[in-house]
Coordinates of C-alpha atoms in Angstrom, one line a residue:
X25 CA 25.6 117.5 -129.2
X26 CA 28.0 115.2 -127.7
X27 CA 30.9 117.5 -128.2
X28 CA 29.7 120.0 -125.4
X29 CA 29.5 117.0 -122.6
X30 CA 32.9 115.6 -123.9
X31 CA 34.6 119.0 -123.6
X32 CA 33.0 119.6 -119.8
X33 CA 34.3 116.1 -119.0
X34 CA 37.7 117.1 -120.2
X35 CA 37.8 120.6 -118.4
X36 CA 36.7 119.0 -115.1
X37 CA 39.4 116.4 -115.5
X38 CA 42.0 118.8 -116.2
X39 CA 41.1 120.7 -112.7
X40 CA 42.1 117.5 -111.0
X41 CA 45.4 116.7 -113.2
X42 CA 47.6 118.8 -111.5
X43 CA 47.4 117.4 -108.0
X44 CA 46.9 114.1 -109.4
X45 CA 50.5 114.1 -111.3
X46 CA 52.2 115.8 -108.0
X47 CA 50.8 113.1 -106.1
X48 CA 52.2 110.3 -108.5
X49 CA 55.7 111.8 -108.7
X50 CA 55.6 112.6 -104.8
X51 CA 56.8 116.0 -105.0
X52 CA 54.8 118.1 -102.7
X53 CA 57.6 118.8 -100.3
X54 CA 58.9 121.3 -102.7
X55 CA 55.9 123.1 -103.1
X56 CA 54.8 126.2 -101.1
X57 CA 52.0 126.2 -98.9
X58 CA 49.9 128.3 -101.1
X59 CA 50.6 126.4 -104.5
X60 CA 49.4 123.0 -102.4
X61 CA 46.2 125.1 -101.5
X62 CA 45.7 126.4 -104.9
X63 CA 46.1 122.7 -106.5
X64 CA 44.2 120.6 -103.9
X65 CA 41.4 123.3 -104.2
X66 CA 41.1 123.0 -108.0
X67 CA 41.1 119.4 -107.5
X68 CA 38.3 119.4 -104.9
X69 CA 36.2 121.5 -107.2
X70 CA 36.8 119.1 -110.3
X71 CA 36.1 116.0 -108.3
X72 CA 32.8 117.7 -106.8
X73 CA 31.4 118.1 -110.3
X74 CA 32.1 114.3 -111.2
X75 CA 30.4 113.2 -107.9
X76 CA 27.5 115.4 -108.8
X77 CA 27.7 113.9 -112.2
X78 CA 27.8 110.3 -111.1
X79 CA 25.0 110.7 -108.6
X80 CA 22.3 112.4 -111.4
X81 CA 23.4 109.8 -113.9
X82 CA 22.7 107.1 -111.4
X83 CA 19.1 108.3 -110.9
X84 CA 18.2 106.1 -113.8
X85 CA 18.7 102.9 -112.3
X86 CA 18.5 103.3 -108.4
X87 CA 16.0 105.4 -106.2
X88 CA 17.3 109.1 -106.1
X89 CA 17.5 108.9 -102.1
X90 CA 19.8 106.3 -102.6
X91 CA 21.9 108.0 -105.1
X92 CA 22.2 111.2 -103.1
X93 CA 22.9 109.0 -99.7
X94 CA 25.9 107.7 -101.7
X95 CA 26.9 111.2 -103.1
X96 CA 26.7 112.5 -99.4
X97 CA 28.9 109.7 -97.9
X98 CA 31.6 110.2 -100.7
X99 CA 31.5 114.1 -100.5
X100 CA 32.2 113.8 -96.5
X101 CA 34.5 111.1 -96.8
X102 CA 37.4 113.2 -95.7
X103 CA 35.9 114.2 -92.7
X104 CA 35.6 110.7 -91.5
X105 CA 39.4 110.3 -92.2
X106 CA 40.4 113.4 -90.3
X107 CA 38.1 112.2 -87.4
X108 CA 39.4 108.8 -87.7
X109 CA 43.1 109.9 -87.4
X110 CA 42.5 111.9 -84.2
X111 CA 40.5 108.9 -82.7
X112 CA 43.4 106.3 -83.6
X113 CA 45.9 108.2 -82.0
X114 CA 43.8 108.9 -78.8
X115 CA 43.1 104.8 -78.4
X116 CA 46.8 103.8 -79.5
X117 CA 48.3 105.9 -76.7
X118 CA 45.9 105.0 -73.9
X119 CA 43.6 108.2 -73.7
X120 CA 40.9 106.3 -71.3
X121 CA 38.4 108.6 -69.4
X122 CA 40.5 107.3 -66.0
X123 CA 43.9 108.5 -67.2
X124 CA 42.6 111.6 -68.9
X125 CA 40.7 112.6 -65.8
X126 CA 43.8 112.4 -63.7
X127 CA 45.4 115.3 -66.0
X128 CA 44.7 119.0 -65.7
X129 CA 43.2 121.1 -68.4
X130 CA 46.2 123.0 -69.3
X131 CA 48.5 120.0 -69.4
X132 CA 46.2 118.3 -72.0
X133 CA 46.3 121.7 -74.1
X134 CA 50.3 122.2 -73.8
X135 CA 50.9 118.3 -74.3
X136 CA 54.2 117.2 -75.7
X137 CA 53.9 114.9 -78.8
X138 CA 54.0 111.1 -77.8
X139 CA 52.6 111.6 -74.3
X140 CA 49.4 110.8 -72.5
X141 CA 48.4 114.4 -72.4
X142 CA 48.8 114.4 -76.3
X143 CA 46.4 111.1 -76.7
X144 CA 43.8 112.9 -74.4
X145 CA 44.3 116.2 -76.5
X146 CA 43.7 113.9 -79.7
X147 CA 40.5 112.7 -78.2
X148 CA 39.2 116.1 -77.6
X149 CA 40.3 117.3 -81.0
X150 CA 38.2 114.1 -82.8
X151 CA 35.0 115.4 -81.1
X152 CA 35.9 119.0 -81.9
X153 CA 36.3 118.1 -85.6
X154 CA 33.1 116.5 -85.7
X155 CA 31.1 118.9 -83.8
X156 CA 32.7 121.5 -86.0
X157 CA 31.5 119.8 -89.3
X158 CA 28.1 119.2 -88.1
X159 CA 27.6 122.9 -87.0
X160 CA 29.2 124.0 -90.3
X161 CA 26.9 122.2 -92.6
X162 CA 23.8 123.7 -91.0
X163 CA 25.1 127.1 -89.9
X164 CA 26.7 127.8 -93.2
X165 CA 25.5 124.9 -95.6
X166 CA 21.6 125.0 -94.9
X167 CA 21.3 128.7 -94.3
X168 CA 23.8 129.8 -97.1
X169 CA 22.1 127.5 -99.8
X170 CA 18.6 128.6 -98.9
X171 CA 19.6 132.3 -99.3
X172 CA 21.4 131.8 -102.4
X173 CA 18.5 129.6 -103.7
X174 CA 16.0 132.3 -103.0
X175 CA 18.4 135.1 -104.5
X176 CA 18.9 133.3 -107.6
X177 CA 15.0 132.6 -108.1
X178 CA 14.8 136.4 -108.7
X179 CA 16.3 135.8 -112.1
X180 CA 15.8 131.7 -113.0
X181 CA 12.2 131.8 -111.7
X182 CA 13.1 128.4 -109.7
X183 CA 10.0 126.5 -109.0
X184 CA 10.6 125.4 -105.4
X185 CA 11.0 128.9 -104.3
X186 CA 7.8 130.8 -102.9
X187 CA 7.6 134.2 -103.1
X188 CA 5.4 136.1 -100.5
X189 CA 4.6 139.9 -99.8
X190 CA 6.4 141.4 -96.8
X191 CA 10.0 141.5 -95.8
X192 CA 12.2 138.3 -95.7
X193 CA 9.4 136.0 -96.4
X194 CA 10.2 134.2 -99.4
X195 CA 11.0 130.7 -98.6
X196 CA 12.5 127.4 -100.3
X197 CA 10.0 124.4 -100.7
X198 CA 11.8 121.2 -99.5
X199 CA 10.7 117.8 -100.8
X200 CA 8.0 116.3 -98.6
X201 CA 9.7 113.0 -99.7
X202 CA 12.6 114.1 -97.4
X203 CA 10.5 113.0 -94.3
X204 CA 12.2 109.6 -93.7
X205 CA 15.4 111.9 -93.6
X206 CA 14.1 114.5 -91.1
X207 CA 12.5 112.0 -88.8
X208 CA 15.9 109.8 -88.6
X209 CA 17.9 112.8 -88.0
X210 CA 15.6 114.2 -85.3
X211 CA 16.0 110.6 -83.6
X212 CA 19.5 110.8 -83.7
X213 CA 19.5 114.6 -82.5
X214 CA 17.4 113.8 -79.3
X215 CA 19.7 110.6 -78.8
X216 CA 22.7 112.8 -79.1
X217 CA 21.8 115.2 -76.0
X218 CA 22.3 112.0 -73.7
X219 CA 25.9 111.1 -75.0
X220 CA 27.6 113.9 -73.0
X221 CA 25.9 112.2 -69.6
X222 CA 28.1 109.1 -70.2
X223 CA 31.9 108.8 -69.9
X224 CA 32.3 109.4 -73.6
X225 CA 31.6 108.1 -77.2
X226 CA 31.0 104.3 -76.6
X227 CA 30.1 101.1 -78.7
X228 CA 26.7 101.7 -77.4
X229 CA 26.4 104.9 -78.8
X230 CA 27.8 103.1 -82.1
X231 CA 25.2 100.3 -82.0
X232 CA 22.3 102.9 -81.7
X233 CA 23.5 105.5 -84.3
X234 CA 24.9 103.2 -86.9
X235 CA 21.9 100.9 -86.4
X236 CA 19.7 103.9 -87.1
X237 CA 21.6 104.7 -90.6
X238 CA 21.4 100.9 -91.4
X239 CA 17.9 101.1 -91.1
X240 CA 17.4 104.1 -93.2
X241 CA 19.5 102.7 -96.0
X242 CA 17.5 99.6 -95.7
X243 CA 14.1 101.6 -96.2
X244 CA 15.3 103.8 -99.2
X245 CA 17.0 101.1 -101.2
X246 CA 13.6 99.1 -101.3
X247 CA 12.0 102.4 -102.6
X248 CA 11.0 102.4 -106.6
X249 CA 13.2 104.3 -109.0
X250 CA 11.4 107.3 -109.5
X251 CA 10.2 108.8 -113.1
X252 CA 13.5 110.0 -114.1
X253 CA 14.1 113.9 -114.0
X254 CA 14.7 115.5 -117.4
X255 CA 18.7 116.2 -117.1
X256 CA 20.8 118.3 -119.6
X257 CA 24.7 118.5 -120.3
X258 CA 26.6 115.3 -118.9
X259 CA 24.3 113.4 -117.0
X260 CA 22.1 113.4 -120.0
X261 CA 24.7 112.3 -122.5
X262 CA 25.9 109.6 -119.8
X263 CA 22.1 108.1 -119.4
X264 CA 22.1 107.7 -123.1
X265 CA 24.7 104.7 -122.8
X266 CA 23.6 101.2 -122.6
X267 CA 22.8 99.9 -119.1
X268 CA 26.1 98.5 -118.9
X269 CA 28.3 101.2 -119.7
X270 CA 26.1 103.5 -118.0
X271 CA 26.7 101.8 -114.4
X272 CA 30.8 101.7 -115.7
X273 CA 30.5 105.3 -115.8
X274 CA 28.9 105.8 -112.7
X275 CA 31.2 103.7 -110.8
X276 CA 34.0 105.5 -112.7
X277 CA 33.0 109.0 -111.5
X278 CA 32.2 108.0 -108.1
X279 CA 35.6 106.2 -107.9
X280 CA 37.7 108.8 -109.5
X281 CA 36.1 111.6 -107.4
X282 CA 36.1 110.1 -104.1
X283 CA 39.8 109.2 -104.5
X284 CA 40.6 112.8 -105.5
X285 CA 38.6 114.3 -102.8
X286 CA 40.3 112.0 -100.5
X287 CA 43.7 112.8 -101.7
X288 CA 43.1 116.5 -101.7
X289 CA 41.3 117.4 -98.8
X290 CA 44.0 116.5 -96.1
X291 CA 46.5 118.7 -97.9
X292 CA 44.2 121.4 -98.5
X293 CA 42.9 121.3 -94.9
X294 CA 46.6 121.3 -93.6
X295 CA 47.6 124.0 -96.0
X296 CA 44.9 126.3 -94.5
X297 CA 45.6 125.2 -90.9
X298 CA 49.3 126.2 -91.8
X299 CA 48.3 129.8 -93.2
X300 CA 45.9 130.3 -90.4
X301 CA 48.6 129.6 -87.5
X302 CA 50.8 131.8 -89.3
X303 CA 48.3 134.6 -88.8
X304 CA 48.1 133.7 -85.1
X305 CA 44.9 131.8 -85.2
X306 CA 44.8 129.0 -82.4
X307 CA 45.4 125.2 -83.5
X308 CA 42.5 124.1 -81.6
X309 CA 40.2 126.6 -83.4
X310 CA 41.8 125.7 -86.6
X311 CA 41.1 121.9 -86.2
X312 CA 37.4 122.8 -85.2
X313 CA 36.6 125.1 -88.0
X314 CA 38.8 125.7 -90.8
X315 CA 39.7 121.9 -91.3
X316 CA 35.9 120.6 -91.2
X317 CA 35.2 123.7 -93.6
X318 CA 37.7 122.1 -96.1
X319 CA 36.5 119.0 -95.7
X320 CA 32.7 119.8 -95.9
X321 CA 33.6 121.9 -99.3
X322 CA 33.1 119.2 -101.8
X323 CA 29.4 118.7 -100.5
X324 CA 28.8 122.5 -100.7
X325 CA 30.1 122.7 -104.2
X326 CA 27.8 119.7 -105.4
X327 CA 25.0 121.6 -104.0
X328 CA 25.5 124.9 -105.5
X329 CA 26.1 122.9 -108.7
X330 CA 22.4 121.4 -108.3
X331 CA 21.0 124.8 -107.2
X332 CA 22.5 126.5 -110.5
X333 CA 20.6 123.7 -112.7
X334 CA 17.4 124.9 -110.9
X335 CA 17.6 121.4 -108.8
X336 CA 17.3 123.2 -105.4
X337 CA 15.4 120.3 -104.2
X338 CA 17.8 117.5 -104.7
X339 CA 20.6 120.0 -103.4
X340 CA 18.7 120.2 -100.1
X341 CA 18.1 116.6 -100.1
X342 CA 21.9 116.2 -100.4
X343 CA 22.5 118.6 -97.5
X344 CA 19.9 116.8 -95.4
X345 CA 21.4 113.5 -96.1
X346 CA 24.9 114.4 -95.4
X347 CA 24.0 115.6 -92.0
X348 CA 22.1 112.4 -91.3
X349 CA 25.2 110.3 -92.3
X350 CA 27.5 112.7 -90.2
X351 CA 25.2 112.9 -87.1
X352 CA 25.0 109.0 -87.1
X353 CA 28.0 107.3 -89.1
X354 CA 30.8 109.8 -88.1
X355 CA 29.8 109.9 -84.4
X356 CA 29.1 106.1 -84.4
X357 CA 32.5 105.3 -86.1
X358 CA 34.7 107.1 -83.5
X359 CA 34.2 104.4 -81.1
X360 CA 35.0 102.0 -83.4
X361 CA 38.3 103.2 -84.2
X362 CA 39.2 104.1 -81.0
X363 CA 38.5 100.6 -79.9
X364 CA 40.5 99.0 -82.6
X365 CA 43.5 101.3 -81.9
X366 CA 43.4 100.7 -78.3
X367 CA 43.3 96.8 -78.7
X368 CA 39.8 96.3 -76.8
X369 CA 36.5 97.6 -76.8
X370 CA 36.5 101.2 -75.1
X371 CA 34.8 104.8 -74.8
X372 CA 36.6 107.9 -76.6
X373 CA 36.8 110.1 -73.6
X374 CA 36.4 113.8 -73.9
X375 CA 36.3 116.7 -71.6
X376 CA 33.8 119.3 -70.3
X377 CA 34.2 121.7 -73.0
X378 CA 33.6 118.9 -75.7
X379 CA 30.7 117.9 -73.8
X380 CA 29.2 121.3 -74.3
X381 CA 30.3 121.4 -78.0
X382 CA 28.1 118.3 -78.3
X383 CA 25.2 119.8 -76.5
X384 CA 25.3 122.9 -78.6
X385 CA 25.6 120.9 -81.9
X386 CA 22.5 118.8 -80.8
X387 CA 20.6 121.7 -80.0
X388 CA 21.3 123.6 -83.4
X389 CA 20.3 120.5 -85.3
X390 CA 16.9 120.3 -83.1
X391 CA 16.3 124.2 -84.0
X392 CA 17.1 123.2 -87.7
X393 CA 14.8 120.4 -87.9
X394 CA 12.2 122.4 -86.1
X395 CA 12.6 124.9 -89.3
X396 CA 12.4 122.3 -91.8
X397 CA 9.5 120.4 -90.3
X398 CA 6.9 122.3 -92.2
X399 CA 9.0 121.6 -95.3
X400 CA 10.1 124.9 -96.0
X401 CA 12.8 127.4 -95.0
X402 CA 12.4 131.2 -95.5
X403 CA 14.8 134.0 -95.4
X404 CA 14.2 135.1 -91.7
X405 CA 15.0 131.3 -90.9
X406 CA 18.0 131.1 -92.7
X407 CA 19.2 134.3 -91.3
X408 CA 18.6 133.0 -87.8
X409 CA 20.7 129.9 -88.5
X410 CA 23.5 131.9 -89.9
X411 CA 23.8 134.6 -87.6
X412 CA 23.5 132.2 -84.5
X413 CA 26.3 130.1 -85.9
X414 CA 28.4 133.1 -87.0
X415 CA 27.9 134.9 -84.0
X416 CA 28.9 132.0 -81.5
X417 CA 32.3 131.3 -83.8
X418 CA 33.2 134.9 -83.6
X419 CA 32.6 135.5 -80.0
X420 CA 34.4 132.4 -78.8
X421 CA 37.4 133.6 -81.3
X422 CA 37.2 136.6 -79.6
X423 CA 37.4 135.5 -76.1
X424 CA 40.5 133.1 -77.2
X425 CA 42.0 135.9 -78.2
X426 CA 41.8 138.5 -75.9
X427 CA 41.0 137.0 -72.7
X428 CA 43.8 134.9 -70.7
X429 CA 43.4 131.4 -69.2
X430 CA 41.6 130.2 -67.2
X431 CA 39.0 132.9 -67.4
X432 CA 38.6 132.2 -71.1
X433 CA 37.9 128.7 -70.9
X434 CA 35.1 129.6 -68.3
X435 CA 33.8 132.1 -70.3
X436 CA 33.9 129.9 -73.6
X437 CA 31.8 127.4 -71.7
X438 CA 29.4 129.7 -70.5
X439 CA 28.9 131.0 -74.3
X440 CA 28.2 127.2 -75.4
X441 CA 25.7 127.2 -72.7
X442 CA 23.9 129.9 -73.3
X443 CA 23.9 129.3 -77.1
X444 CA 22.6 125.8 -76.3
X445 CA 19.7 127.0 -74.4
X446 CA 18.6 129.6 -77.2
X447 CA 18.7 127.0 -79.9
X448 CA 16.6 124.7 -77.5
X449 CA 13.7 127.4 -76.8
X450 CA 13.7 128.4 -80.7
X451 CA 13.3 124.9 -81.5
X452 CA 10.8 123.9 -78.9
X453 CA 8.7 126.8 -80.0
X454 CA 8.8 126.0 -83.5
X455 CA 7.9 122.2 -82.6
X456 CA 4.9 123.5 -80.5
X457 CA 3.8 126.0 -82.9
X458 CA 4.1 123.4 -85.9
X459 CA 3.0 120.3 -84.1
X460 CA 0.3 119.6 -87.0
X461 CA 3.2 119.0 -89.2
X462 CA 5.1 117.0 -86.9
X463 CA 2.0 114.9 -86.8
X464 CA 2.2 114.7 -90.8
X465 CA 6.0 114.2 -91.0
X466 CA 5.6 111.0 -88.5
X467 CA 2.5 109.8 -90.4
X468 CA 4.6 109.9 -93.8
X469 CA 7.4 108.3 -92.2
X470 CA 5.4 105.4 -90.7
X471 CA 4.0 104.8 -94.3
X472 CA 7.3 104.9 -95.8
X473 CA 8.8 102.3 -93.6
X474 CA 6.0 100.0 -93.5
X475 CA 5.5 100.4 -97.3
X476 CA 9.3 99.8 -97.7
X477 CA 9.1 96.3 -96.0
X478 CA 5.6 95.2 -97.3
X479 CA 5.8 96.3 -100.6
X480 CA 2.8 98.7 -100.3
X481 CA 1.7 102.0 -101.6
X482 CA 4.0 104.8 -101.9
X483 CA 3.7 107.0 -98.8
X484 CA 2.9 110.1 -100.9
X485 CA -0.6 108.3 -101.8
X486 CA -1.5 108.2 -97.8
X487 CA -2.3 112.2 -97.9
X488 CA 0.3 113.1 -95.3

């Protein structure tokens, strides 16, 4: 019985070993891009399994929502590092709103390294990378995992999947205990619509968005530990340890997987960017879409692992928790990093294009939450999320490749505004149509927050 979990742990550790050894001996420069991408990709897969095992094992000792929140933060930590890199460069080299406003768009886009124009370009890249990561998480993550879960249920009989008569009507049921995350994410989404109306992302935005996440953590950490889910394989083996050994195993898995993900994702993303630019893909497009796709990969692997264990509810909880921390902590930390680098409290400025990127990202989140407000997502809704996301990316790529400047920039901006309107209209229609679900969602959230700070009855017993 013990042999199989130990073999699984050994096999997964072996996936990370080539990149670990390469990092220790520091012989990366002599390796081809394809080999680096291959080794780092395997390391990310192995680390993602360890991360999932750590979170599942931790459920025995801490509230499940808190364990998933920690998993979500560790899984997307590389995304924070990439954004922080560009925000730091912008702050250190004087990319203020006033200074960048005096430069033309073409001067910023074609900036030379070490110049003010490059710093303004890095500020835009920080926002582009953040919005790309957030849209990938919903456009590919939420939709793709929903479709995969429904497909897999035809063979596994997943109890979280509702099969209905008619075309494209099967749906994945979402855990109603995720009400808190949905409500906090909705609050952050509504606030995000107002960010482009200012001069950039400032400390005020940090206080509000990070404050939302701190309040959320403050609520879930006060929850009771749920009745333990019946685990199998490695988590079941680790949960059989004494509490001290079990806690040490969890911290060990989190620490090692977090380290490997942090060390592997940057070269993995850079390798993909190098391969992409060799095929003529623009740098800005690579930073906005390919780099975030690489940094989001640990999270998506973890969720696929959970779905394959018939734990699709936990998988969706992880996706929603990741979106919440990226839409609050990730945005909020940009102004902090920028201010530290600049030596004074400041605002991370961005151009008109990035303002439109924030609006479309907020609009996509608004629509996606309208989908989830009734605690399920069906095939039609998942396909709509996927098609809207993919079509916008493909159309914008086509504009950038086929149309010359400045017409391309104007068309790209129009495209972003058009998709923003579509997302908002679809989301508004869903919220109006499901207003009774919104009332119940609000009721559950209020009850959860009240009970967390007063020690009252669990919100599930309030009838919402």
